[in-house]
CSV table of C-alpha atoms and ligand atoms in Angstrom, one decimal:
chain,number,residue,atom,x,y,z
X,24,MET,CA,-6.7,-41.1,-14.0
X,25,GLN,CA,-8.8,-38.3,-13.4
X,26,THR,CA,-7.3,-35.0,-12.4
X,27,GLY,CA,-8.1,-33.8,-8.7
X,28,ARG,CA,-9.5,-30.3,-8.2
X,29,LEU,CA,-8.1,-27.4,-6.0
X,30,TYR,CA,-10.8,-25.8,-3.9
X,31,ILE,CA,-10.3,-22.4,-2.6
X,32,VAL,CA,-12.1,-22.4,0.7
X,33,ALA,CA,-12.9,-19.1,2.4
X,34,THR,CA,-12.9,-19.5,6.2
X,35,PRO,CA,-14.4,-17.1,9.2
X,36,ILE,CA,-12.6,-13.7,9.9
X,37,GLY,CA,-13.4,-14.1,13.6
X,38,ASN,CA,-17.0,-15.8,14.2
X,39,LEU,CA,-16.9,-19.5,13.5
X,40,GLY,CA,-20.5,-19.4,12.8
X,41,ASP,CA,-19.7,-17.8,9.4
X,42,ILE,CA,-18.2,-21.2,7.9
X,43,THR,CA,-20.4,-22.1,5.2
X,44,ARG,CA,-22.0,-25.8,4.7
X,45,ARG,CA,-20.1,-26.3,1.5
X,46,ALA,CA,-16.9,-25.4,3.1
X,47,VAL,CA,-17.4,-27.9,6.0
X,48,GLU,CA,-18.5,-30.6,3.2
X,49,VAL,CA,-15.5,-30.1,1.1
X,50,LEU,CA,-12.9,-29.7,4.0
X,51,LYS,CA,-14.4,-33.0,5.2
X,52,ARG,CA,-14.5,-34.9,1.8
X,53,VAL,CA,-10.7,-33.8,0.2
X,54,ASP,CA,-7.4,-35.8,0.6
X,55,LEU,CA,-5.3,-32.9,1.7
X,56,ILE,CA,-6.1,-29.3,3.2
X,57,ALA,CA,-3.1,-27.0,2.4
X,58,ALA,CA,-3.3,-24.6,5.1
X,59,GLU,CA,-1.5,-21.1,5.7
X,60,ASP,CA,-0.9,-22.3,9.6
X,61,THR,CA,-1.6,-25.7,10.0
X,62,ARG,CA,-1.6,-25.3,13.9
X,63,HIS,CA,-4.2,-22.2,13.4
X,64,THR,CA,-6.4,-24.3,10.9
X,65,ALA,CA,-6.2,-27.4,13.5
X,66,GLY,CA,-8.5,-25.1,15.8
X,67,LEU,CA,-10.9,-24.8,13.2
X,68,LEU,CA,-10.9,-28.4,11.9
X,69,SER,CA,-11.3,-29.5,15.4
X,70,HIS,CA,-14.2,-27.2,16.2
X,71,LEU,CA,-16.0,-28.6,13.0
X,72,GLY,CA,-15.1,-32.1,13.9
X,73,ILE,CA,-12.9,-32.8,10.9
X,74,ASP,CA,-9.8,-34.7,10.7
X,75,THR,CA,-8.4,-34.3,7.1
X,76,ARG,CA,-4.8,-34.2,6.6
X,77,THR,CA,-3.0,-30.7,6.7
X,78,LEU,CA,0.0,-29.7,5.0
X,79,SER,CA,1.7,-26.2,5.5
X,80,PHE,CA,1.4,-23.7,2.6
X,81,HIS,CA,2.6,-20.0,3.4
X,82,GLU,CA,4.5,-17.2,1.7
X,83,HIS,CA,7.8,-18.7,2.3
X,84,ASN,CA,7.2,-22.3,0.9
X,85,GLU,CA,4.5,-21.2,-1.6
X,86,GLN,CA,6.7,-21.5,-4.7
X,87,GLN,CA,8.0,-25.2,-4.0
X,88,ARG,CA,4.5,-26.2,-2.3
X,89,SER,CA,2.8,-25.3,-5.5
X,90,GLN,CA,4.9,-27.7,-7.5
X,91,GLN,CA,4.4,-30.6,-5.0
X,92,LEU,CA,0.5,-29.8,-4.8
X,93,VAL,CA,0.0,-29.6,-8.5
X,94,ASP,CA,1.9,-33.1,-9.2
X,95,LEU,CA,-0.8,-34.4,-6.4
X,96,LEU,CA,-3.6,-32.8,-8.3
X,97,LEU,CA,-2.5,-34.4,-11.6
X,98,ALA,CA,-2.1,-37.6,-9.8
X,99,GLY,CA,-5.8,-37.4,-9.0
X,100,GLU,CA,-6.0,-36.1,-5.2
X,101,GLU,CA,-8.6,-33.5,-4.1
X,102,ILE,CA,-7.0,-30.7,-2.3
X,103,ALA,CA,-8.6,-27.6,-0.5
X,104,LEU,CA,-6.5,-24.4,0.0
X,105,VAL,CA,-7.1,-22.4,3.2
X,106,SER,CA,-5.8,-19.5,4.7
X,107,ASP,CA,-5.8,-18.4,8.5
X,108,ALA,CA,-8.7,-16.2,8.1
X,109,GLY,CA,-11.4,-15.0,5.3
X,110,THR,CA,-10.6,-15.9,1.6
X,111,PRO,CA,-7.4,-17.2,0.5
X,112,LEU,CA,-5.4,-15.1,-2.2
X,113,ILE,CA,-7.0,-11.9,-0.7
X,114,CYS,CA,-3.6,-10.5,0.8
X,115,ASP,CA,-2.9,-14.2,1.7
X,116,PRO,CA,-0.8,-16.9,0.0
X,117,GLY,CA,-2.4,-19.0,-3.1
X,118,TYR,CA,-1.8,-16.9,-6.0
X,119,ARG,CA,1.2,-19.1,-7.4
X,120,ILE,CA,-0.6,-22.3,-6.8
X,121,VAL,CA,-4.0,-21.0,-8.5
X,122,CYS,CA,-1.8,-19.8,-11.7
X,123,ALA,CA,0.0,-23.3,-11.8
X,124,CYS,CA,-3.2,-25.2,-11.7
X,125,ARG,CA,-4.9,-22.9,-14.3
X,126,GLU,CA,-1.7,-23.3,-16.7
X,127,ARG,CA,-1.5,-27.3,-16.1
X,128,GLY,CA,-5.3,-27.6,-16.9
X,129,VAL,CA,-6.2,-28.5,-13.3
X,130,GLU,CA,-9.8,-27.2,-12.3
X,131,VAL,CA,-9.7,-24.4,-9.7
X,132,VAL,CA,-13.0,-24.4,-7.6
X,133,PRO,CA,-14.0,-21.3,-5.3
X,134,LEU,CA,-15.9,-21.7,-2.3
X,135,PRO,CA,-17.0,-18.0,-1.3
X,136,GLY,CA,-17.4,-17.2,2.2
X,137,ALA,CA,-16.0,-14.3,4.5
X,138,SER,CA,-13.7,-11.6,3.5
X,139,ALA,CA,-13.0,-8.7,5.6
X,140,VAL,CA,-12.9,-6.3,2.6
X,141,ILE,CA,-16.4,-7.1,1.6
X,142,ALA,CA,-17.9,-7.4,4.8
X,143,ALA,CA,-16.5,-4.1,5.9
X,144,LEU,CA,-17.5,-2.5,2.7
X,145,SER,CA,-21.3,-3.9,3.3
X,146,ALA,CA,-21.7,-2.1,6.6
X,147,SER,CA,-19.5,1.1,6.1
X,148,GLY,CA,-22.1,3.4,4.4
X,149,LEU,CA,-19.7,4.5,2.0
X,150,PRO,CA,-20.5,4.1,-2.0
X,151,THR,CA,-19.7,0.4,-3.0
X,152,ASP,CA,-20.8,0.7,-6.6
X,153,ARG,CA,-16.9,1.1,-7.2
X,154,PHE,CA,-14.1,0.7,-5.2
X,155,LEU,CA,-10.1,0.2,-5.0
X,156,PHE,CA,-8.9,-2.3,-2.9
X,157,GLU,CA,-5.4,-1.6,-1.9
X,158,GLY,CA,-4.8,-4.3,0.7
X,159,PHE,CA,-1.5,-3.3,3.0
X,160,LEU,CA,0.0,0.1,2.5
X,161,PRO,CA,3.9,-0.1,2.2
X,162,ARG,CA,5.7,-0.6,5.5
X,163,THR,CA,8.3,2.0,5.1
X,164,GLN,CA,6.7,5.8,5.4
X,165,GLU,CA,8.5,7.1,2.4
X,166,LYS,CA,6.7,4.8,0.3
X,167,ARG,CA,3.5,4.6,2.1
X,168,LEU,CA,3.1,8.5,1.8
X,169,LYS,CA,4.0,8.2,-2.1
X,170,ARG,CA,1.3,5.7,-2.5
X,171,LEU,CA,-1.1,7.9,-0.5
X,172,GLN,CA,-0.2,10.8,-2.5
X,173,GLN,CA,-1.1,9.0,-5.6
X,174,LEU,CA,-4.4,8.0,-4.5
X,175,ARG,CA,-5.5,11.3,-3.0
X,176,ASN,CA,-7.9,12.3,-6.0
X,177,PHE,CA,-9.0,8.6,-6.7
X,178,PRO,CA,-12.7,9.1,-7.5
X,179,SER,CA,-13.8,5.9,-5.7
X,180,THR,CA,-13.9,4.5,-2.2
X,181,LEU,CA,-10.3,3.2,-1.1
X,182,VAL,CA,-10.1,0.3,1.0
X,183,PHE,CA,-7.0,-0.6,3.1
X,184,TYR,CA,-6.0,-3.6,5.5
X,185,GLU,CA,-4.2,-2.6,8.5
X,186,SER,CA,-3.0,-4.2,11.5
X,187,THR,CA,-2.6,-2.9,15.3
X,188,HIS,CA,1.0,-1.9,14.7
X,189,ARG,CA,0.5,0.4,12.2
X,190,ILE,CA,-3.0,1.8,12.6
X,191,LEU,CA,-2.2,5.2,14.0
X,192,GLN,CA,0.6,5.8,11.9
X,193,CYS,CA,-1.3,4.9,8.7
X,194,LEU,CA,-4.1,7.3,9.8
X,195,GLN,CA,-1.5,10.0,10.5
X,196,ASP,CA,0.1,9.7,7.2
X,197,MET,CA,-3.3,10.1,5.4
X,198,GLN,CA,-3.7,13.4,6.8
X,199,ALA,CA,-1.8,15.6,4.5
X,200,PRO,CA,-2.5,13.8,1.3
X,201,PHE,CA,-6.4,13.2,1.9
X,202,GLY,CA,-7.1,16.1,4.1
X,203,GLU,CA,-8.3,16.4,7.7
X,204,GLY,CA,-11.9,16.6,6.8
X,205,ARG,CA,-11.8,13.5,4.5
X,206,ARG,CA,-14.5,10.9,5.7
X,207,VAL,CA,-13.0,7.7,6.9
X,208,VAL,CA,-14.7,4.5,8.2
X,209,VAL,CA,-12.7,2.2,10.4
X,210,ALA,CA,-14.0,-1.3,10.7
X,211,ARG,CA,-12.4,-3.0,13.5
X,212,GLU,CA,-12.6,-6.8,14.8
X,213,LEU,CA,-15.4,-7.7,12.5
X,214,THR,CA,-17.4,-10.6,13.6
X,215,LYS,CA,-15.6,-10.6,16.9
X,216,GLN,CA,-16.5,-9.4,20.6
X,217,PHE,CA,-15.0,-6.1,20.1
X,218,GLU,CA,-16.4,-5.3,16.5
X,219,THR,CA,-16.6,-1.7,16.3
X,220,ILE,CA,-17.2,0.7,13.2
X,221,LEU,CA,-16.1,4.4,13.6
X,222,ASP,CA,-17.2,7.0,10.8
X,223,LEU,CA,-15.6,10.1,11.1
X,224,PRO,CA,-13.7,13.1,9.5
X,225,LEU,CA,-10.2,11.9,9.6
X,226,ALA,CA,-8.6,14.2,12.3
X,227,GLN,CA,-11.4,13.5,14.4
X,228,LEU,CA,-11.1,9.9,13.9
X,229,LEU,CA,-7.7,9.7,14.7
X,230,GLN,CA,-8.2,11.9,18.0
X,231,THR,CA,-10.8,9.3,19.0
X,232,MET,CA,-8.5,6.5,18.5
X,233,ILE,CA,-5.5,8.1,20.1
X,234,ALA,CA,-7.8,8.8,23.2
X,235,ASP,CA,-8.9,5.4,23.4
X,236,THR,CA,-6.1,2.7,23.3
X,237,ASN,CA,-8.9,0.1,23.0
X,238,GLN,CA,-9.8,1.3,19.6
X,239,GLN,CA,-6.1,0.6,18.4
X,240,ARG,CA,-6.2,-3.1,19.3
X,241,GLY,CA,-7.4,-6.0,16.7
X,242,GLU,CA,-7.5,-6.2,13.1
X,243,PHE,CA,-8.7,-3.3,10.8
X,244,VAL,CA,-10.3,-2.4,7.3
X,245,VAL,CA,-9.8,1.5,6.7
X,246,MET,CA,-12.2,2.8,3.9
X,247,VAL,CA,-11.6,6.4,2.6
X,248,ALA,CA,-14.5,8.1,0.9
X,249,ALA,CA,-13.6,9.1,-2.6
X,250,SER,CA,-12.1,12.5,-3.2
X,251,ASP,CA,-14.6,14.9,-4.4
X,252,SER,CA,-11.8,17.5,-5.3
X,253,THR,CA,-11.8,15.8,-8.7
X,254,VAL,CA,-15.0,17.4,-9.4
X,255,MET,CA,-13.5,20.7,-8.3
X,256,GLY,CA,-11.1,21.6,-11.1
X,257,GLU,CA,-8.0,24.1,-10.6
X,258,ASP,CA,-10.2,27.1,-11.8
X,259,SER,CA,-12.5,26.4,-8.9
X,260,VAL,CA,-9.9,25.8,-6.3
X,261,GLU,CA,-8.3,29.1,-7.3
X,262,ARG,CA,-11.6,31.0,-7.2
X,263,VAL,CA,-12.1,29.4,-3.8
X,264,LEU,CA,-8.7,30.6,-2.6
X,265,GLN,CA,-9.1,34.0,-4.2
X,266,ALA,CA,-12.5,34.5,-2.3
X,267,LEU,CA,-11.0,33.5,0.9
X,268,ALA,CA,-7.8,35.4,0.5
X,269,GLY,CA,-9.9,38.9,0.3
X,270,GLU,CA,-11.5,38.2,3.6
X,271,VAL,CA,-8.8,36.5,5.8
X,272,PRO,CA,-5.0,36.2,6.0
X,273,PRO,CA,-3.4,34.1,3.5
X,274,ASN,CA,-2.5,31.3,6.2
X,275,GLN,CA,-5.9,31.1,7.2
X,276,ALA,CA,-7.3,31.1,3.7
X,277,ALA,CA,-5.0,28.1,2.7
X,278,LYS,CA,-6.4,26.4,5.8
X,279,ILE,CA,-10.3,26.7,5.1
X,280,ALA,CA,-9.6,26.1,1.4
X,281,ALA,CA,-7.7,22.8,2.3
X,282,ARG,CA,-11.2,21.8,4.1
X,283,ILE,CA,-13.3,23.0,1.2
X,284,CYS,CA,-11.2,21.6,-1.6
X,285,ASN,CA,-9.8,18.4,0.0
X,286,ARG,CA,-6.0,19.5,-0.6
X,287,PRO,CA,-3.3,19.8,1.7
X,288,LYS,CA,-3.0,23.3,3.4
X,289,ARG,CA,0.7,23.7,2.2
X,290,GLU,CA,-0.1,23.1,-1.2
X,291,LEU,CA,-2.7,25.5,-1.3
X,292,TYR,CA,-0.6,28.1,0.6
X,293,GLN,CA,2.1,27.9,-2.0
X,294,LEU,CA,-0.6,28.3,-4.8
X,295,LEU,CA,-2.0,31.4,-3.0
X,296,LEU,CA,1.5,32.9,-2.9
X,297,LYS,CA,1.9,32.2,-6.9
X,298,MET,CA,-1.6,33.9,-7.4
X,299,LYS,CA,-0.5,37.1,-5.9
K,173,SAM,N1,-7.8,-13.2,3.6
K,173,SAM,C1,-8.3,-12.4,4.4
K,173,SAM,C2,-9.7,-11.6,3.9
K,173,SAM,O1,-10.4,-12.7,3.0
K,173,SAM,O2,-10.1,-10.7,4.4
K,173,SAM,C3,-7.4,-11.2,4.8
K,173,SAM,C4,-5.9,-11.8,5.3
K,173,SAM,S1,-4.7,-10.4,5.5
K,173,SAM,C5,-3.6,-11.5,5.9
K,173,SAM,C6,-5.5,-9.9,7.4
K,173,SAM,C7,-5.9,-8.8,7.5
K,173,SAM,O3,-7.2,-8.7,7.1
K,173,SAM,C8,-5.8,-8.0,8.9
K,173,SAM,O4,-4.8,-7.4,9.0
K,173,SAM,C9,-7.0,-7.1,8.8
K,173,SAM,O5,-6.6,-5.7,8.0
K,173,SAM,C10,-7.9,-7.7,7.8
K,173,SAM,N2,-8.9,-8.4,8.6
K,173,SAM,C11,-9.2,-9.8,8.6
K,173,SAM,N3,-9.9,-10.1,9.8
K,173,SAM,C12,-10.6,-9.0,10.1
K,173,SAM,C13,-11.5,-8.6,11.0
K,173,SAM,N4,-12.2,-9.7,11.6
K,173,SAM,N5,-11.9,-7.3,11.0
K,173,SAM,C14,-11.4,-6.4,10.6
K,173,SAM,N6,-10.3,-6.7,9.6
K,173,SAM,C15,-9.9,-8.0,9.6
């Protein structure tokens, strides 16, 4: 018997018009659709007039379901994997079953389509030749700050996913490591009715979003411009500090230097004290 194939099918991230023709054809044709949330996918399938059988496949049953689905694939069934929105495996379940298929010689076929990270980058106006996709930051503030600290001098565009619950906290936590002046682009509710793209220095962006609670609702992709402090070596940072310290009080010198060098003010203040 011929082994079946596992199709990784991207679905829309809001606008149902973004489903691809190939996705519709495959979702109709397969024996089974493994869905992150079968009720959510039922809405999409009903909109498309598709009545293929669905089975739940989410982070809590991924391991056990992967075994079960690989057995079905080996027995010749054709299966599509979908998540609630966008491309499966991109901050969504699917990694385990794809690994299991590749280990057991089952063909995995990607059906490209919407993904919030790519949609957001494509409209951000930030450099896209290189970027680091971080997905969701850690939930606890301690771990989040630690990760942001590690990324502060990363030399390419940084991309994060964020939800309505943590968007303000996330932007607030970015201020110390990235600096208030760092350019940040927030893409909200892409392809939906209230799609908004804000492109501002971090402190201003935060003020804008605090002032308008509507801007805190929905789903977000947060993109941070690459640090340019990597091109400014320690010598240059010290020269900037020295020049400023000759003109203004240390506290102010550290504040201005923080903007210029994209470094936390506190760190530059300490450096200034050491230099004296
Ligand atoms: N697999 C999806 C993809 O390919 O983009 C991502 C799933 S992840 C669980 C959900 C997160 O993706 C949201 O919290 C948000 O950060 C981002 N996202 C999804 N849809 C979005 C949209 N329409 N606009 C902005 N961000 C979105």
